[in-house]
RNA sequence: GGGCGGCUAGCUCAGCGGUAGAGCGUCUCGUUUACACCGAGAGGGUCGGGGGUUCGAUCCCCUCGCCGCCCACCA
């Protein structure tokens, strides 16, 4: 006997452990099986499962379970990312909180050891959390971006790119994070628009005034950088300033002479039209400075404190303080011309939240422009497709305007750059220190202190995890992968980089399809964030409702283009769905619906059974097609409708009279069919709700033929649409309509529940009557009337009403408000008149008849005929009603 | 400044050429031997505004208006 409800808390861990122990997560070694592979977007090794992971991994699991059941050699390769900057940040913060010394005082080795310690401590948390979700990853193949093999792949890639001239060291402006004191890539900079000020300064002209003008006014939002100005630029066509070009101004405070130059860069419409050029602290200015061969004055250090060739009183001052000092001094000098309130776009480090400083340093760059070309082409020619398709625009846009990728980070947690230097400026890029030393001869060498951007190793993920550069069996069998499931916020960071690296090093796209999932927001549509306190913890939801309910919710909502607004109520609803399934299984058990060996759905004889077999086949078709197309929501919603509305609401109800009836062939067949339908439901629902279906699979094993292994390893059903019996479909449809309509009218008539009047079927098209006749007992039971029978006419005192073209009668005038019923019929009649007029109008329109498709015209004719029949029934019903009352 | 989404029932969203659907919520009824984590029923929408194409538009085109996201070097 089944328990009253499914208890996910005890069942889920038990089932998961059993699956894992059985080796069912590993791809089959059947050589005939077609491979299907997914690599997981590796979460931060020390991270926690958030709702985005839950969505993303649920979809992957749905896919992989589906493909596994279809007999593919399905591999879902899991792993984690070392997440350089994020992890280092966490550990540094912990050290600080514990009152320990900072990492710089601690030294590299000790600090990195600390991070490994932290990884060991919290490293498998997220992996355990994925298990709680039900993720059927092949844990025997689990990888980590910093493990031995992946590190070797990283070194190989770095060295090869270097030797191919696609990776180089360069001194240029980078985005510098003064808190972490490292360079970051363009993508890690977040521009925020904030209210700020723009100050207008006058720079005195050196020498004679021109036309009485003895100063040039510049506008700036960053006054402190003026100390590093190398020039003032004006547009060559700007009449106001043309004459000043070639002269010098005296830079206030710094007290240096700088030239006035002409350049296309200044926009005469903006600000004063004259721009101060600070080559070492602004990306635009840098380009101007290079064009004009201006010297680049760095006036800040790694922590964004003032430094360099500037007045002594500024040295060591933080940039904010320096700004105040400059403003005060400029004002005191009488050179402040104006202050303008303005929205300023400021760059912030996406991790540190600190304002980024353009900073002149030596860094390693990848020639992304070159690598991007094949990656663009691959998507253009469809070797890789985005799903939804639209995201390729985003991808193209970025790839076509790609800038060199700064890959070096001044951090300690990560892949150390395999480059060594000698004291004479020689650089040796090799996979090992031995090789570098060999190249350097007897010179002494030291390794580059920096590590690589986390995304450098993630970019290799699809092939490095499979053993590249070795030509492993896995690589041969499972690469390229089939589908990548990820969210749009890392298309640039990750998808694009994998495309570039994959194509360059393996000559193949790393995946054939990328499914971009939406972003999960809270019920109000706000982005979840710790500071807003609206973060939904997926594990809390799993605790409360079970993993299946959460999985179903996320799957059903995954169709949304951009955002998923997650409301807890919804999860509750899908938990109820699981319970509904559980209860229907319970019903099966109580009614002796046991699976029968060799059951042939095509051989069913009972009309309801023939009907549900067809409905099941249609659902299987729908779910299969949907999952193939990654239309996860359609699959989930189709199953929901089928199981709840079709099976539970109708099939089970229609089967009850047979199951409660006398023993015999009809009862046996129905029992077997009910059991079969339930089995199909379990199989089809399994990818989305693996736990409850697996549990029911085991619980329903009793009495029937033996179950072979787990449901998760069971074959996906192949149910041909030829199982659909259109006659059964139409007739059962009619029975359902009649019952629905009958109930509706009964309720409208306010017939008390206690009343059991007879229901008479007296008119209607023959085939409809025969259907109703055949199911008379059933209809009577479901309508809760004592009897359904045919009569030539409405008997004396009975109240007629129209259902589905047939006229039914209740001989219970005392229960019925005659006036209300008359009004109802009159209203219905008016509606029909309108409808008839509409169809007549349409069909009377020569243009419609001439141009509309034949099928549409035919449909309209049928509807017109139906409406006219219904009208005549209604009219006679009204007449008889008048006679009675 | 570019680009991309969204605007459909009170809420969250499907539908995307033939006069509107679901779930939740609301209201009414219900001790029907699977299920109250249930069942039956009702109410509720000029499908953001305005044009156009079409026999016919929520659906296609144009335009405007909000809302959101991404990218961009504007001082």
GROMACS .gro file of N, CA and C in nm, chain A residues 287-374:
model
  264
  287UNK      N    1   4.489   5.738  -2.664
  287UNK     CA    2   4.502   5.729  -2.810
  287UNK      C    3   4.550   5.860  -2.870
  288UNK      N    4   4.495   5.970  -2.817
  288UNK     CA    5   4.538   6.102  -2.866
  288UNK      C    6   4.686   6.121  -2.837
  289UNK      N    7   4.725   6.084  -2.716
  289UNK     CA    8   4.864   6.101  -2.674
  289UNK      C    9   4.958   6.022  -2.764
  290UNK      N   10   4.917   5.900  -2.795
  290UNK     CA   11   5.001   5.817  -2.881
  290UNK      C   12   5.012   5.880  -3.020
  291UNK      N   13   4.898   5.927  -3.072
  291UNK     CA   14   4.898   5.990  -3.205
  291UNK      C   15   4.993   6.109  -3.211
  292UNK      N   16   4.999   6.183  -3.101
  292UNK     CA   17   5.078   6.305  -3.102
  292UNK      C   18   5.211   6.290  -3.032
  293UNK      N   19   5.241   6.166  -3.000
  293UNK     CA   20   5.370   6.137  -2.940
  293UNK      C   21   5.392   6.215  -2.811
  294UNK      N   22   5.288   6.229  -2.732
  294UNK     CA   23   5.301   6.299  -2.605
  294UNK      C   24   5.356   6.202  -2.502
  295UNK      N   25   5.429   6.255  -2.406
  295UNK     CA   26   5.477   6.164  -2.302
  295UNK      C   27   5.361   6.131  -2.209
  296UNK      N   28   5.365   6.009  -2.157
  296UNK     CA   29   5.256   5.962  -2.071
  296UNK      C   30   5.299   5.973  -1.926
  297UNK      N   31   5.231   6.058  -1.851
  297UNK     CA   32   5.267   6.076  -1.711
  297UNK      C   33   5.175   5.997  -1.621
  298UNK      N   34   5.231   5.896  -1.559
  298UNK     CA   35   5.154   5.820  -1.461
  298UNK      C   36   5.159   5.894  -1.329
  299UNK      N   37   5.043   5.930  -1.277
  299UNK     CA   38   5.046   6.007  -1.153
  299UNK      C   39   4.973   5.935  -1.038
  300UNK      N   40   4.953   5.806  -1.057
  300UNK     CA   41   4.895   5.729  -0.946
  300UNK      C   42   4.969   5.597  -0.932
  301UNK      N   43   4.958   5.538  -0.812
  301UNK     CA   44   5.018   5.406  -0.791
  301UNK      C   45   4.911   5.298  -0.797
  302UNK      N   46   4.949   5.178  -0.761
  302UNK     CA   47   4.858   5.063  -0.773
  302UNK      C   48   4.732   5.077  -0.689
  303UNK      N   49   4.740   5.158  -0.585
  303UNK     CA   50   4.623   5.172  -0.500
  303UNK      C   51   4.548   5.301  -0.529
  304UNK      N   52   4.580   5.361  -0.645
  304UNK     CA   53   4.517   5.484  -0.687
  304UNK      C   54   4.546   5.599  -0.591
  305UNK      N   55   4.668   5.599  -0.538
  305UNK     CA   56   4.714   5.715  -0.461
  305UNK      C   57   4.805   5.794  -0.551
  306UNK      N   58   4.809   5.927  -0.525
  306UNK     CA   59   4.885   6.012  -0.615
  306UNK      C   60   5.034   5.980  -0.604
  307UNK      N   61   5.100   5.981  -0.718
  307UNK     CA   62   5.242   5.948  -0.721
  307UNK      C   63   5.304   6.010  -0.845
  308UNK      N   64   5.434   5.999  -0.857
  308UNK     CA   65   5.499   6.041  -0.980
  308UNK      C   66   5.541   6.187  -0.977
  309UNK      N   67   5.566   6.244  -1.096
  309UNK     CA   68   5.621   6.380  -1.105
  309UNK      C   69   5.514   6.486  -1.079
  310UNK      N   70   5.473   6.497  -0.954
  310UNK     CA   71   5.370   6.595  -0.920
  310UNK      C   72   5.415   6.669  -0.795
  311UNK      N   73   5.353   6.783  -0.764
  311UNK     CA   74   5.397   6.858  -0.645
  311UNK      C   75   5.396   6.768  -0.521
  312UNK      N   76   5.494   6.788  -0.438
  312UNK     CA   77   5.517   6.697  -0.327
  312UNK      C   78   5.397   6.681  -0.235
  313UNK      N   79   5.321   6.790  -0.217
  313UNK     CA   80   5.210   6.784  -0.122
  313UNK      C   81   5.102   6.684  -0.165
  314UNK      N   82   5.107   6.645  -0.292
  314UNK     CA   83   5.007   6.550  -0.341
  314UNK      C   84   5.048   6.405  -0.322
  315UNK      N   85   5.173   6.381  -0.308
  315UNK     CA   86   5.224   6.245  -0.307
  315UNK      C   87   5.157   6.161  -0.198
  316UNK      N   88   5.109   6.045  -0.237
  316UNK     CA   89   5.050   5.953  -0.140
  316UNK      C   90   4.905   5.981  -0.107
  317UNK      N   91   4.851   6.092  -0.160
  317UNK     CA   92   4.711   6.124  -0.129
  317UNK      C   93   4.619   6.035  -0.213
  318UNK      N   94   4.512   5.982  -0.151
  318UNK     CA   95   4.413   5.909  -0.228
  318UNK      C   96   4.350   5.999  -0.334
  319UNK      N   97   4.301   5.938  -0.441
  319UNK     CA   98   4.252   6.020  -0.554
  319UNK      C   99   4.138   6.113  -0.513
  320UNK      N  100   4.054   6.069  -0.420
  320UNK     CA  101   3.941   6.153  -0.379
  320UNK      C  102   3.989   6.280  -0.309
  321UNK      N  103   4.092   6.259  -0.226
  321UNK     CA  104   4.145   6.373  -0.153
  321UNK      C  105   4.217   6.468  -0.248
  322UNK      N  106   4.288   6.409  -0.342
  322UNK     CA  107   4.360   6.489  -0.440
  322UNK      C  108   4.262   6.577  -0.518
  323UNK      N  109   4.146   6.522  -0.545
  323UNK     CA  110   4.046   6.599  -0.619
  323UNK      C  111   4.007   6.724  -0.541
  324UNK      N  112   3.982   6.707  -0.413
  324UNK     CA  113   3.945   6.822  -0.329
  324UNK      C  114   4.055   6.927  -0.330
  325UNK      N  115   4.177   6.879  -0.317
  325UNK     CA  116   4.290   6.972  -0.313
  325UNK      C  117   4.299   7.049  -0.443
  326UNK      N  118   4.286   6.979  -0.555
  326UNK     CA  119   4.296   7.046  -0.685
  326UNK      C  120   4.187   7.151  -0.697
  327UNK      N  121   4.065   7.114  -0.659
  327UNK     CA  122   3.954   7.208  -0.671
  327UNK      C  123   3.977   7.332  -0.587
  328UNK      N  124   4.023   7.310  -0.464
  328UNK     CA  125   4.049   7.426  -0.377
  328UNK      C  126   4.156   7.516  -0.436
  329UNK      N  127   4.261   7.454  -0.486
  329UNK     CA  128   4.373   7.533  -0.536
  329UNK      C  129   4.335   7.607  -0.663
  330UNK      N  130   4.258   7.540  -0.749
  330UNK     CA  131   4.217   7.606  -0.874
  330UNK      C  132   4.128   7.725  -0.842
  331UNK      N  133   4.040   7.705  -0.743
  331UNK     CA  134   3.952   7.814  -0.706
  331UNK      C  135   4.033   7.929  -0.648
  332UNK      N  136   4.127   7.894  -0.563
  332UNK     CA  137   4.211   7.998  -0.503
  332UNK      C  138   4.289   8.074  -0.609
  333UNK      N  139   4.326   8.006  -0.714
  333UNK     CA  140   4.401   8.071  -0.822
  333UNK      C  141   4.309   8.153  -0.911
  334UNK      N  142   4.182   8.144  -0.885
  334UNK     CA  143   4.086   8.219  -0.967
  334UNK      C  144   4.065   8.158  -1.104
  335UNK      N  145   4.087   8.027  -1.116
  335UNK     CA  146   4.078   7.966  -1.248
  335UNK      C  147   3.954   7.878  -1.264
  336UNK      N  148   3.871   7.869  -1.161
  336UNK     CA  149   3.749   7.789  -1.173
  336UNK      C  150   3.644   7.871  -1.245
  337UNK      N  151   3.600   7.824  -1.361
  337UNK     CA  152   3.509   7.904  -1.443
  337UNK      C  153   3.362   7.863  -1.426
  338UNK      N  154   3.341   7.735  -1.397
  338UNK     CA  155   3.202   7.692  -1.389
  338UNK      C  156   3.196   7.554  -1.324
  339UNK      N  157   3.079   7.522  -1.266
  339UNK     CA  158   3.053   7.385  -1.217
  339UNK      C  159   2.917   7.345  -1.272
  340UNK      N  160   2.915   7.229  -1.331
  340UNK     CA  161   2.792   7.184  -1.396
  340UNK      C  162   2.749   7.051  -1.332
  341UNK      N  163   2.622   7.042  -1.294
  341UNK     CA  164   2.570   6.915  -1.241
  341UNK      C  165   2.540   6.825  -1.361
  342UNK      N  166   2.575   6.700  -1.350
  342UNK     CA  167   2.568   6.616  -1.468
  342UNK      C  168   2.567   6.469  -1.431
  343UNK      N  169   2.506   6.389  -1.517
  343UNK     CA  170   2.516   6.245  -1.497
  343UNK      C  171   2.649   6.197  -1.553
  344UNK      N  172   2.724   6.127  -1.474
  344UNK     CA  173   2.855   6.080  -1.516
  344UNK      C  174   2.856   5.928  -1.521
  345UNK      N  175   2.909   5.874  -1.627
  345UNK     CA  176   2.924   5.728  -1.636
  345UNK      C  177   3.056   5.691  -1.572
  346UNK      N  178   3.048   5.615  -1.464
  346UNK     CA  179   3.171   5.578  -1.394
  346UNK      C  180   3.194   5.429  -1.402
  347UNK      N  181   3.320   5.390  -1.423
  347UNK     CA  182   3.351   5.246  -1.430
  347UNK      C  183   3.376   5.188  -1.292
  348UNK      N  184   3.312   5.076  -1.264
  348UNK     CA  185   3.333   5.006  -1.137
  348UNK      C  186   3.382   4.865  -1.163
  349UNK      N  187   3.461   4.813  -1.071
  349UNK     CA  188   3.501   4.672  -1.080
  349UNK      C  189   3.381   4.587  -1.042
  350UNK      N  190   3.348   4.488  -1.123
  350UNK     CA  191   3.226   4.414  -1.094
  350UNK      C  192   3.239   4.329  -0.968
  351UNK      N  193   3.359   4.300  -0.927
  351UNK     CA  194   3.378   4.223  -0.804
  351UNK      C  195   3.402   4.312  -0.683
  352UNK      N  196   3.489   4.412  -0.703
  352UNK     CA  197   3.529   4.494  -0.588
  352UNK      C  198   3.430   4.605  -0.559
  353UNK      N  199   3.360   4.652  -0.662
  353UNK     CA  200   3.268   4.763  -0.644
  353UNK      C  201   3.339   4.897  -0.629
  354UNK      N  202   3.465   4.898  -0.666
  354UNK     CA  203   3.547   5.018  -0.651
  354UNK      C  204   3.566   5.082  -0.789
  355UNK      N  205   3.583   5.213  -0.792
  355UNK     CA  206   3.602   5.278  -0.922
  355UNK      C  207   3.734   5.234  -0.986
  356UNK      N  208   3.720   5.193  -1.110
  356UNK     CA  209   3.834   5.142  -1.186
  356UNK      C  210   3.920   5.258  -1.235
  357UNK      N  211   4.048   5.238  -1.233
  357UNK     CA  212   4.139   5.341  -1.280
  357UNK      C  213   4.211   5.292  -1.405
  358UNK      N  214   4.205   5.367  -1.513
  358UNK     CA  215   4.289   5.329  -1.627
  358UNK      C  216   4.434   5.341  -1.583
  359UNK      N  217   4.513   5.241  -1.612
  359UNK     CA  218   4.646   5.235  -1.552
  359UNK      C  219   4.743   5.178  -1.654
  360UNK      N  220   4.859   5.240  -1.660
  360UNK     CA  221   4.957   5.200  -1.762
  360UNK      C  222   5.047   5.091  -1.706
  361UNK      N  223   5.031   4.969  -1.756
  361UNK     CA  224   5.115   4.859  -1.707
  361UNK      C  225   5.145   4.760  -1.818
  362UNK      N  226   5.237   4.668  -1.789
  362UNK     CA  227   5.265   4.558  -1.880
  362UNK      C  228   5.169   4.445  -1.850
  363UNK      N  229   5.101   4.394  -1.952
  363UNK     CA  230   5.010   4.282  -1.931
  363UNK      C  231   5.019   4.190  -2.051
  364UNK      N  232   4.964   4.070  -2.034
  364UNK     CA  233   4.955   3.975  -2.145
  364UNK      C  234   4.820   3.990  -2.213
  365UNK      N  235   4.824   3.989  -2.345
  365UNK     CA  236   4.700   4.003  -2.422
  365UNK      C  237   4.685   3.889  -2.521
  366UNK      N  238   4.560   3.849  -2.540
  366UNK     CA  239   4.531   3.752  -2.645
  366UNK      C  240   4.476   3.829  -2.765
  367UNK      N  241   4.524   3.794  -2.881
  367UNK     CA  242   4.476   3.858  -3.004
  367UNK      C  243   4.337   3.802  -3.037
  368UNK      N  244   4.239   3.857  -2.970
  368UNK     CA  245   4.103   3.805  -2.983
  368UNK      C  246   4.047   3.829  -3.124
  369UNK      N  247   4.089   3.938  -3.182
  369UNK     CA  248   4.038   3.973  -3.315
  369UNK      C  249   4.059   3.857  -3.413
  370UNK      N  250   4.180   3.803  -3.410
  370UNK     CA  251   4.213   3.694  -3.502
  370UNK      C  252   4.136   3.566  -3.466
  371UNK      N  253   4.134   3.536  -3.337
  371UNK     CA  254   4.065   3.413  -3.295
  371UNK      C  255   3.915   3.422  -3.318
  372UNK      N  256   3.864   3.545  -3.319
  372UNK     CA  257   3.718   3.561  -3.332
  372UNK      C  258   3.669   3.525  -3.472
  373UNK      N  259   3.755   3.539  -3.571
  373UNK     CA  260   3.707   3.521  -3.709
  373UNK      C  261   3.644   3.382  -3.735
  374UNK      N  262   3.715   3.274  -3.702
  374UNK     CA  263   3.651   3.143  -3.722
  374UNK      C  264   3.527   3.126  -3.634
   0.00000   0.00000   0.00000
